[in-house]
Tab-separated table of C-alpha atoms in Angstrom:
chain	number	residue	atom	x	y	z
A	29	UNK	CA	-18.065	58.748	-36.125
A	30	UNK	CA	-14.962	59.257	-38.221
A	31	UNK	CA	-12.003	56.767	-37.296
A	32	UNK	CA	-8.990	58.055	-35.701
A	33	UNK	CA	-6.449	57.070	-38.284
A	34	UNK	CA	-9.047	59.049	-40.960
A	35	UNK	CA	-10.105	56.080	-42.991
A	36	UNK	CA	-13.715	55.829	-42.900
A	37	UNK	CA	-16.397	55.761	-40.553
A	38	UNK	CA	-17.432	53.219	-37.515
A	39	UNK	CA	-20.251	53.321	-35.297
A	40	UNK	CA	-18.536	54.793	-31.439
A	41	UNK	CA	-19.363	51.445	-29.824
A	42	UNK	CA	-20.430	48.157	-30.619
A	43	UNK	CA	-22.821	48.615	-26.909
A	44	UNK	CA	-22.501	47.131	-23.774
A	45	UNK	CA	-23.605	44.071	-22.798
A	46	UNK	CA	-23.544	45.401	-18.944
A	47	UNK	CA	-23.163	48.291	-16.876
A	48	UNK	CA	-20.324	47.392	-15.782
A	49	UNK	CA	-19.057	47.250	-19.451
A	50	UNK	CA	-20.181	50.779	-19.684
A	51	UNK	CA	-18.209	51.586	-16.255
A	52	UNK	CA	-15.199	50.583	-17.763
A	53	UNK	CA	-15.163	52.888	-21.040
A	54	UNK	CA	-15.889	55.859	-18.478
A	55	UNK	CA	-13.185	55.000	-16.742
A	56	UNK	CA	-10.548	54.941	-19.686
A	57	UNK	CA	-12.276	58.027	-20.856
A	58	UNK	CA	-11.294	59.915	-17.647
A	59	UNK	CA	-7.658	57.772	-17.484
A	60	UNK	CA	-6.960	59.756	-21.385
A	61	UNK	CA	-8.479	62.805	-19.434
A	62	UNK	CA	-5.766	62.271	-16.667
A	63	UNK	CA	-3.114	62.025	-19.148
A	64	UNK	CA	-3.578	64.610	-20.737
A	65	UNK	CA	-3.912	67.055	-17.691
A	66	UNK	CA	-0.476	65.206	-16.280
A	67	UNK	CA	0.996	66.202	-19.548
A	68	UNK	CA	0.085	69.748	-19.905
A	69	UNK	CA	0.491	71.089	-16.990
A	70	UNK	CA	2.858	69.271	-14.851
A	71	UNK	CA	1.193	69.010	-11.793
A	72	UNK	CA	2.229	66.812	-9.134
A	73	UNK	CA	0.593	63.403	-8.013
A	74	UNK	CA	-0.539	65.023	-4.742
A	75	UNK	CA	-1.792	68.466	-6.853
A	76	UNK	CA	-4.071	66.340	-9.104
A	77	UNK	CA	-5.514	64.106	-6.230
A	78	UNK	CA	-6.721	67.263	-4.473
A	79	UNK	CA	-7.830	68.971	-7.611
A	80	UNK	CA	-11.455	69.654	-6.774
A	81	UNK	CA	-14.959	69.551	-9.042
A	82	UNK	CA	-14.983	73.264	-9.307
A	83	UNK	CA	-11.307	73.468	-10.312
A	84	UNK	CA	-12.128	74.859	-13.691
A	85	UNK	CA	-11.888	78.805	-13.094
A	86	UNK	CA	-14.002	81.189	-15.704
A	87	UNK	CA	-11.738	81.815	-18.331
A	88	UNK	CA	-10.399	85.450	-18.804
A	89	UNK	CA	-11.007	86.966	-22.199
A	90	UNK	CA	-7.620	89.176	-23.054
A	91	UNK	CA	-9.455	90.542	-26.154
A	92	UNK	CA	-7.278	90.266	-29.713
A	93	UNK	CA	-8.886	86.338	-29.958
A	94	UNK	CA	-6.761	85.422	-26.717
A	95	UNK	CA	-8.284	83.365	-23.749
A	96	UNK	CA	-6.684	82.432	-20.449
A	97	UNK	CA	-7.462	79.547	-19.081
A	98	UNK	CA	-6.790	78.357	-15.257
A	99	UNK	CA	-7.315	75.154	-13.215
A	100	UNK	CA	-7.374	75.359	-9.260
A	101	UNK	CA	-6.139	73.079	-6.757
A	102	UNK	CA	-4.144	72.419	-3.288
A	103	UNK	CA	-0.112	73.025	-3.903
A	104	UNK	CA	1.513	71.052	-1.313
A	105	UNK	CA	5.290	70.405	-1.445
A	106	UNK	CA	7.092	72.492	0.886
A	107	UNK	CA	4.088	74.121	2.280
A	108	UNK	CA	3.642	75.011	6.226
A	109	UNK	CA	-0.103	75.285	5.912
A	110	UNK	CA	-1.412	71.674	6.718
A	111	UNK	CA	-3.513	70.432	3.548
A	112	UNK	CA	-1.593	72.531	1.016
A	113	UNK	CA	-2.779	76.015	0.016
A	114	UNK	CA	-4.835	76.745	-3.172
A	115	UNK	CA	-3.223	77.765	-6.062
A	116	UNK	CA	-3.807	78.399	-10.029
A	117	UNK	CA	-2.413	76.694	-13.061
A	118	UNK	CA	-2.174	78.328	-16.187
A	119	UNK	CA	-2.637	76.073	-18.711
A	120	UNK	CA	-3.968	75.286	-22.674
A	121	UNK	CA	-7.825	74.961	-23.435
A	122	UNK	CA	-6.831	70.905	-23.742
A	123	UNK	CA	-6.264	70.695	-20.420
A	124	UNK	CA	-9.080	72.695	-19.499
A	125	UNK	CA	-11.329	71.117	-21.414
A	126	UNK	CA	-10.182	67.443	-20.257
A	127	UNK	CA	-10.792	68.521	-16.263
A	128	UNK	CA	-14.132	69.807	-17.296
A	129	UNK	CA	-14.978	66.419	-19.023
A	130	UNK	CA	-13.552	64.699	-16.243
A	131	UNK	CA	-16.119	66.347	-13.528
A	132	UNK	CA	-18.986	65.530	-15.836
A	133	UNK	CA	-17.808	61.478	-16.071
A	134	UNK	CA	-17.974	61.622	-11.839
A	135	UNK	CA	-19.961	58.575	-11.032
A	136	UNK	CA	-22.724	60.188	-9.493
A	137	UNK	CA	-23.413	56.963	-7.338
A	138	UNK	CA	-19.848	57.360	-5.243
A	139	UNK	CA	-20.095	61.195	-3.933
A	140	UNK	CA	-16.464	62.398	-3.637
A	141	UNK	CA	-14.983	66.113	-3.566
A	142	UNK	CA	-12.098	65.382	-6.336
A	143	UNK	CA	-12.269	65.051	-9.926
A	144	UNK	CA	-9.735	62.804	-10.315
A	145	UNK	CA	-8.897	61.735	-6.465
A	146	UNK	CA	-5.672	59.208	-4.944
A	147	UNK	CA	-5.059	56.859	-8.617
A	148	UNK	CA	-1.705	55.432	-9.564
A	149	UNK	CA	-1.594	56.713	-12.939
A	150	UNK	CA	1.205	53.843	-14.259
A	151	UNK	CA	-1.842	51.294	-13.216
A	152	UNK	CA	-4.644	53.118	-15.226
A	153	UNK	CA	-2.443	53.720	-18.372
A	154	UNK	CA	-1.871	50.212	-18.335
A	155	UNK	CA	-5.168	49.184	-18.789
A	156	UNK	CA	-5.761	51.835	-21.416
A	157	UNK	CA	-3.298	50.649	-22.876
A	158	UNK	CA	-4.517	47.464	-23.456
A	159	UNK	CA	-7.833	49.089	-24.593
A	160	UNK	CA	-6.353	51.038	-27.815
A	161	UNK	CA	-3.626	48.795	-28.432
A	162	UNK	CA	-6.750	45.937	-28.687
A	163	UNK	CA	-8.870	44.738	-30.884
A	164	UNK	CA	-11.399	48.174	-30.106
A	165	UNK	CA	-9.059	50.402	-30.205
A	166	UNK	CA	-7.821	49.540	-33.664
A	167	UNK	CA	-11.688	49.238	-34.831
A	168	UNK	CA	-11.718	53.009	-33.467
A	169	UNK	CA	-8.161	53.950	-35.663
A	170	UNK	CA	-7.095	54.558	-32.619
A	171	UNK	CA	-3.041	54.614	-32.606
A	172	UNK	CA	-0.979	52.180	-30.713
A	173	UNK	CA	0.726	53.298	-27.189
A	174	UNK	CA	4.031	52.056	-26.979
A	175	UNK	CA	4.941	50.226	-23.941
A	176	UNK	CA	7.175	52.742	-22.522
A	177	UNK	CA	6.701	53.495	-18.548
A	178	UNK	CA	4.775	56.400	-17.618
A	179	UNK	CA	4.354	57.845	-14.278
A	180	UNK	CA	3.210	61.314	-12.808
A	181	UNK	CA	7.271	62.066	-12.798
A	182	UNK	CA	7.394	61.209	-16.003
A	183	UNK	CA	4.697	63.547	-17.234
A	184	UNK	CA	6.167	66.145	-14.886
A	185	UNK	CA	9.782	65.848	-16.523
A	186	UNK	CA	8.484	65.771	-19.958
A	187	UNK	CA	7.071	69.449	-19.564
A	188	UNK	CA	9.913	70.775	-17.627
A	189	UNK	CA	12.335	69.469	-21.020
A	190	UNK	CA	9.481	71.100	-23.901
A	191	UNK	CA	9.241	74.622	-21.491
A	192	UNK	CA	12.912	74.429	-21.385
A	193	UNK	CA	13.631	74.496	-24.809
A	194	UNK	CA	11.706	77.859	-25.055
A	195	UNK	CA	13.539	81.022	-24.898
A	196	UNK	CA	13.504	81.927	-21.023
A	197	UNK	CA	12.669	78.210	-20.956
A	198	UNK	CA	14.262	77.412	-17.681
A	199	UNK	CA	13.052	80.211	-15.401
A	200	UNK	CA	9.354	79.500	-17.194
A	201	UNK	CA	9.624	76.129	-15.952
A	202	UNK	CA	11.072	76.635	-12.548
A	203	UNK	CA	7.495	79.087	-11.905
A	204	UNK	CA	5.532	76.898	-13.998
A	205	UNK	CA	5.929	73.818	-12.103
A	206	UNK	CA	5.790	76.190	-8.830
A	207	UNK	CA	9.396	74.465	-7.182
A	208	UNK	CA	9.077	75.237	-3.452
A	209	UNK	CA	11.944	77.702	-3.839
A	210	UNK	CA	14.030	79.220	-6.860
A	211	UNK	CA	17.043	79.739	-4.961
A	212	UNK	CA	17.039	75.731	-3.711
A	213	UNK	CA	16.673	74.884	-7.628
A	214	UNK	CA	19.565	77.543	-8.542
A	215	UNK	CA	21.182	75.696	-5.632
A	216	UNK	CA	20.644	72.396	-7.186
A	217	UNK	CA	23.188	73.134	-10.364
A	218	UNK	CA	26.096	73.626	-8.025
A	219	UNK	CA	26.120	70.490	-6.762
A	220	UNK	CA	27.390	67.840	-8.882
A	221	UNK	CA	25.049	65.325	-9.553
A	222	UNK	CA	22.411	67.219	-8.264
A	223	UNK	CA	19.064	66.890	-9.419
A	224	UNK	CA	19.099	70.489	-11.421
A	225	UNK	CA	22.624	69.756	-12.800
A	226	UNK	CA	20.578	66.356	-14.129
A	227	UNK	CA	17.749	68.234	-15.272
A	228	UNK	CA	20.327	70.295	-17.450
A	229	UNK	CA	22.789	67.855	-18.813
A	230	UNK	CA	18.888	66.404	-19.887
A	231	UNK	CA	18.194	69.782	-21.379
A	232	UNK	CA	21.298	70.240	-22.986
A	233	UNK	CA	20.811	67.140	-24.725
A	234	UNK	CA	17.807	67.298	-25.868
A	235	UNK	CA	18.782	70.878	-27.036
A	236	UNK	CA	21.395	69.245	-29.697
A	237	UNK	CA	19.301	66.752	-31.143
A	238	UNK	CA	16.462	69.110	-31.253
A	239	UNK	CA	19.075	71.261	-33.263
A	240	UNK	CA	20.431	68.902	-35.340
A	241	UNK	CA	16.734	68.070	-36.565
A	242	UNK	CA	15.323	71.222	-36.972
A	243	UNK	CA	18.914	71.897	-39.354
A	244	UNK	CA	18.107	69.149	-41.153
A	245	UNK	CA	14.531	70.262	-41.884
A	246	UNK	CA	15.927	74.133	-42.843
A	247	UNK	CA	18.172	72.206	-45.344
A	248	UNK	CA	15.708	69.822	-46.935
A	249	UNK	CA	13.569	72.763	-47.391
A	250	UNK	CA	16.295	74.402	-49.065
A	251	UNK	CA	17.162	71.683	-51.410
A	252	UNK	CA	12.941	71.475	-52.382
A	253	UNK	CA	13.335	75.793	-53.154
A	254	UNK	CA	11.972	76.867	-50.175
A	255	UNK	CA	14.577	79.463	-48.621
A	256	UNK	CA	14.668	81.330	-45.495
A	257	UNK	CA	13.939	84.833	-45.081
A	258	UNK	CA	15.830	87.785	-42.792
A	259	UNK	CA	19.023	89.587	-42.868
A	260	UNK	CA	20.886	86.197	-41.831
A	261	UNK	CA	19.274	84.065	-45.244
A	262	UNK	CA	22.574	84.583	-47.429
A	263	UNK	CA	24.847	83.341	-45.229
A	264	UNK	CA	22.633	79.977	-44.410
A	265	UNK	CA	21.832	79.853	-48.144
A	266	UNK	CA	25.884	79.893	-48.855
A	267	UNK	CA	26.003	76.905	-46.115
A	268	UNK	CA	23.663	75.265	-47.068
A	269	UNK	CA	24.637	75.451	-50.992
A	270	UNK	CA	28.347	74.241	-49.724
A	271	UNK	CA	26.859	71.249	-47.841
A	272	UNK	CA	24.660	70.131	-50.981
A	273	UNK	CA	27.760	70.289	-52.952
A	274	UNK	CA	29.465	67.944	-50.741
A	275	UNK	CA	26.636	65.265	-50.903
A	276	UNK	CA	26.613	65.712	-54.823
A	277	UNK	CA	30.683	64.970	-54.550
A	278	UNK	CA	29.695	62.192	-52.423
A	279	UNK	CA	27.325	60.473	-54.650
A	280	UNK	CA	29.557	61.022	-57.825
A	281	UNK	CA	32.528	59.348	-55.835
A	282	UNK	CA	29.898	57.029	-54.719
A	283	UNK	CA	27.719	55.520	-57.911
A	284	UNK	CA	24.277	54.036	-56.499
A	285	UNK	CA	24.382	55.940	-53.090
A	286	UNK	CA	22.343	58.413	-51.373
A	287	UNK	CA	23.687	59.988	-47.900
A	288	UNK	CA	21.186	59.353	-45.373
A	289	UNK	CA	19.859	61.846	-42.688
A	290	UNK	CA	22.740	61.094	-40.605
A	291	UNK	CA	25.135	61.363	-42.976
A	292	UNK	CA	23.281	64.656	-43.655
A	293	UNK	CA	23.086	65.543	-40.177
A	294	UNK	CA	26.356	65.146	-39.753
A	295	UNK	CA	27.523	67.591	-42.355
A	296	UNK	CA	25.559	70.010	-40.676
A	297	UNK	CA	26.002	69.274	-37.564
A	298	UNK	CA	29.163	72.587	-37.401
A	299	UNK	CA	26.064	74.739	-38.133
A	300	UNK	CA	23.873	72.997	-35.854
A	301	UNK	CA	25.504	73.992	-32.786
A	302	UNK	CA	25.088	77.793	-33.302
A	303	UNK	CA	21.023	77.241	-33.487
A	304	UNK	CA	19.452	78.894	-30.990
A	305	UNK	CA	15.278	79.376	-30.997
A	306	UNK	CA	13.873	83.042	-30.919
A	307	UNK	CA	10.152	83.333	-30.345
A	308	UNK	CA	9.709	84.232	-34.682
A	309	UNK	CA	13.337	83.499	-35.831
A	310	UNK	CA	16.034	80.792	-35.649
A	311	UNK	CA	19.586	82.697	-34.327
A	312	UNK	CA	22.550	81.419	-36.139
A	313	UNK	CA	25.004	82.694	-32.911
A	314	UNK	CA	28.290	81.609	-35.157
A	315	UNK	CA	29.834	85.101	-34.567
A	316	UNK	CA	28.916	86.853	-31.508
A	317	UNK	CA	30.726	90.110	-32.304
A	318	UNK	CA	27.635	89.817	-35.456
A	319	UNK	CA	24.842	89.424	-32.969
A	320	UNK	CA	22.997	92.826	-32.954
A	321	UNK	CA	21.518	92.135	-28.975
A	322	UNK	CA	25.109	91.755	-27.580
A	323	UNK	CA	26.507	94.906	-29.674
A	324	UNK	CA	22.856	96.952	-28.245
A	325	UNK	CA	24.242	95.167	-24.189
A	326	UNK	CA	27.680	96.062	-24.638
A	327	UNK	CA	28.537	92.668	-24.447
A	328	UNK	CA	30.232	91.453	-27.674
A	329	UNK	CA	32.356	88.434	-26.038
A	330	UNK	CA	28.677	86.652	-24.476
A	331	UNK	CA	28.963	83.489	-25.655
A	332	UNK	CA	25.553	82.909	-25.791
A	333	UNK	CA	22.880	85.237	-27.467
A	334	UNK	CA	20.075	87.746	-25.166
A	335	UNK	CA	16.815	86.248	-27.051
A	336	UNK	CA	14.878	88.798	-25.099
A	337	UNK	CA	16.653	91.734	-26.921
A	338	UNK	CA	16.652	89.983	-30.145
A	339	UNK	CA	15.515	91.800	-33.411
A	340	UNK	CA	15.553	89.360	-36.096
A	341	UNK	CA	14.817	91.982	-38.437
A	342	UNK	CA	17.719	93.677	-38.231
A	343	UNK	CA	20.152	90.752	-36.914
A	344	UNK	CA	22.671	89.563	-39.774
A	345	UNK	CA	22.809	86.117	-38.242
A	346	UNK	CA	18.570	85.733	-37.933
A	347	UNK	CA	16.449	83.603	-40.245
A	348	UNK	CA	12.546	83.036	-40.646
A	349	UNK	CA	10.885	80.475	-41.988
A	350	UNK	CA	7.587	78.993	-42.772
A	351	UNK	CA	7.287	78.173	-38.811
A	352	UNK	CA	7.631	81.505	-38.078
A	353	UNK	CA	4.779	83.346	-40.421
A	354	UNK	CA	2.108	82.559	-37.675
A	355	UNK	CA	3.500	84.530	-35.290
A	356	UNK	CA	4.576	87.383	-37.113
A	357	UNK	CA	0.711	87.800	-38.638
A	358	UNK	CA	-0.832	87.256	-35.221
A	359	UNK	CA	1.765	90.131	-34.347
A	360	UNK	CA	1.055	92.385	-36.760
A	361	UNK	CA	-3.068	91.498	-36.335
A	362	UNK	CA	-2.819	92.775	-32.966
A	363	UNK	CA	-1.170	95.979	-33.556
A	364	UNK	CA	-3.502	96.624	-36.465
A	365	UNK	CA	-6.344	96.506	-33.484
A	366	UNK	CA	-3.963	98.449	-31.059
A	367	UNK	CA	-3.873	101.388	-34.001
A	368	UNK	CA	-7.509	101.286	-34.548
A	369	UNK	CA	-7.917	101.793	-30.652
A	370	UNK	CA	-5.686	104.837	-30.080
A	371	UNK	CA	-7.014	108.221	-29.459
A	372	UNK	CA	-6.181	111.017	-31.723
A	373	UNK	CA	-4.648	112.650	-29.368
A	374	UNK	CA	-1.977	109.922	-28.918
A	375	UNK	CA	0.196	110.477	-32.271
A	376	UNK	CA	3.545	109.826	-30.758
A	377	UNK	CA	2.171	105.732	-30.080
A	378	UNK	CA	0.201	105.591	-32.862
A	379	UNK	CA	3.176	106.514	-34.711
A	380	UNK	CA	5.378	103.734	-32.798
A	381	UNK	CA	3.012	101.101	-32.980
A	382	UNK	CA	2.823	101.926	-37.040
A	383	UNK	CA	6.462	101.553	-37.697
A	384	UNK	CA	6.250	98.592	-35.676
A	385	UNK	CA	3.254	97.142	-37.900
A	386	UNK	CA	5.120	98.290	-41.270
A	387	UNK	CA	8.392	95.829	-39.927
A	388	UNK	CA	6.012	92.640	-39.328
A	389	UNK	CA	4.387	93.521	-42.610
A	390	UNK	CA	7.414	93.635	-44.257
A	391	UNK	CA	9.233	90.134	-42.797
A	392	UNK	CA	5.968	88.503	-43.564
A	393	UNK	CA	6.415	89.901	-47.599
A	394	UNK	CA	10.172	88.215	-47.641
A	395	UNK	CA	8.958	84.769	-45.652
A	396	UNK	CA	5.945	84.731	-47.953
A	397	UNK	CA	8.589	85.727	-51.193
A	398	UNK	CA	11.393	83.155	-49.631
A	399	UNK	CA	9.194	80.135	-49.023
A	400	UNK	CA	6.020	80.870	-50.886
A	401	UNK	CA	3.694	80.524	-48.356
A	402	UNK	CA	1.658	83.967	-48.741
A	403	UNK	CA	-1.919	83.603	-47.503
């Protein structure tokens, strides 16, 4: 098999000298498998002990290439029902797939109803832990785990932060991770020190670094050629052409020195605080009387953009990049499949759905022009 790290080839084991040996690499296997379900889709300690062996539901073809997948299992925080009540996760083909390899890894010698049943996942990490970080594990390539604590909380809170930072982020999360009620959470951010008003600070946080990074990214591109695309490109352009002048004054004043990414970052950081994340566009929200989806609301003081109004083809403060070229050519794949579909009858959609195609065709001309990444 091919290493982890990619540098050669290594036979998968060295063999056991005992079953029990052999026991023990099942066991880590379905530890990563836990892990990886924890991770993805944030289900409680008590929701993944009573996740059964048939909690993989058929996956639901949506046509266009797109699969839904579901696990099943008890929810059951906050319900009156003694035992919980079934419900469905939707979740990635990951955690799918590591549930499904999970039930097949059941020791068929100890019957049990559960796939994964009552662990303490801090206790199982540990000892797989040990495993990669050991002598095997860097045989396999396998990369080191850090040491840091990890708990079913843990894994919880990490998804709630990476949902929130999606536009709609918070609400997503709140149904995502199924809260017993939406109006307690609400209820949670008026009450200082509460644990939604920590869950935000958190957010918020993690929001500004996230910012400040993906800035810095936009502007190393910049200084290696590649620009952004959209109405909002000239603007960020003139920033970001002001900013490298400043680190060029720097230097000269400077002989022998280079400004760092925090230096960088720093310089930046003004511009930073403006980024907001669209679903296929960065929104530079510096002017809100700019911002096309508070001028369409009739609500030009917001001090905060409407993402799910946004059109960041006609928005003088919206930028694409690179990142964003997936998603507008799965976009415009799907509504090439939608036009093939209509009727003849239907001109008045098929005429919509073409204007709509002819806009994702053209911002994926000026990304591919801007950044030279045309397929």
């Amino acid at each position: 098999m091919d290493r982890a790290d990619g540098t050669g080839t290594v036979p998968w084991t060295e063999g056991f000298a005992t079953a029990e040996e052999a026991g023990h690499m099942v066991e880590r296997v379905r530890t990563a498998c836990q892990v990886v379900v924890a991770l993805l889709t944030g289900v409680r300690n008590s929701e993944l002990a009573a996740m059964p062996l048939d909690a993989c539901v058929p996956p639901q073809d949506l046509g266009a290439g797109r699969t839904r997948y579901r696990l099943r299992t008890k929810l059951i925080k906050g319900q009156d029902k003694l035992g919980g009540v079934w419900e469905e996760w939707v979740t990635v083909a990951p955690a799918y797939d590591a549930v499904a390899l999970a039930v097949q890894l059941v020791d068929p010698r100890r019957p049990t109803k559960h796939v994964f049943g009552r662990t303490t996942l801090a206790n199982r990490c540990a000892k797989l832990r040990r495993w990669v970080n050991g002598p095997e594990g860097q045989r396999l390539g396998l990369e080191p785990i850090p040491e840091d604590k990890i708990n079913m909380r843990i894994t919880r809170r990490t998804l709630a932060v990476a949902l929130a930072h999606r536009p709609g982020g918070l609400l997503a999360a709140k149904i995502h991770l199924k809260h017993v009620s939406i109006v307690t959470t609400e209820g949670y951010a008026a009450s200082p020190g509460g644990s939604q008003a920590k869950f935000m600070a958190e957010v918020s946080a993690e929001e500004q670094a996230r910012n400040k990074n993906l800035t810095l990214a936009a502007f190393r591109d910049y200084q290696n050629g590649i620009r952004p695309a959209g109405p909002g490109a000239r603007d960020l352009i003139g920033h970001f052409k002001a900013v490298d002048e400043e680190i060029l004054a720097m230097q000269a004043s400077s002989p022998g020195t280079r400004p760092g990414d925090e230096e960088v970052i720093q310089l930046l950081a003004r511009r930073a605080k403006t980024l907001h994340l669209g679903i296929a566009n960065y929104c530079w929200f510096a002017d809100p009387s700019r911002a096309l989806c508070l001028l369409l609301a009739g609500t030009p003081e917001a001090d905060k953009p409407l993402v799910g109004m946004c059109d960041s083809a006609r928005c003088p403060q919206a930028t694409h990049h690179s990142r964003h070229r997936s998603v507008w050519a799965s976009s415009a794949e799907n509504k090439k499949v939608f036009i093939g579909k209509i009727g003849r009858g239907q001109k008045d959609e098929k005429a919509r759905l073409q204007k709509e195609l002819d806009r994702d065709l053209r911002v994926l001309a000026e990304i591919d022009a801007a950044t030279g990444t045309a397929a």
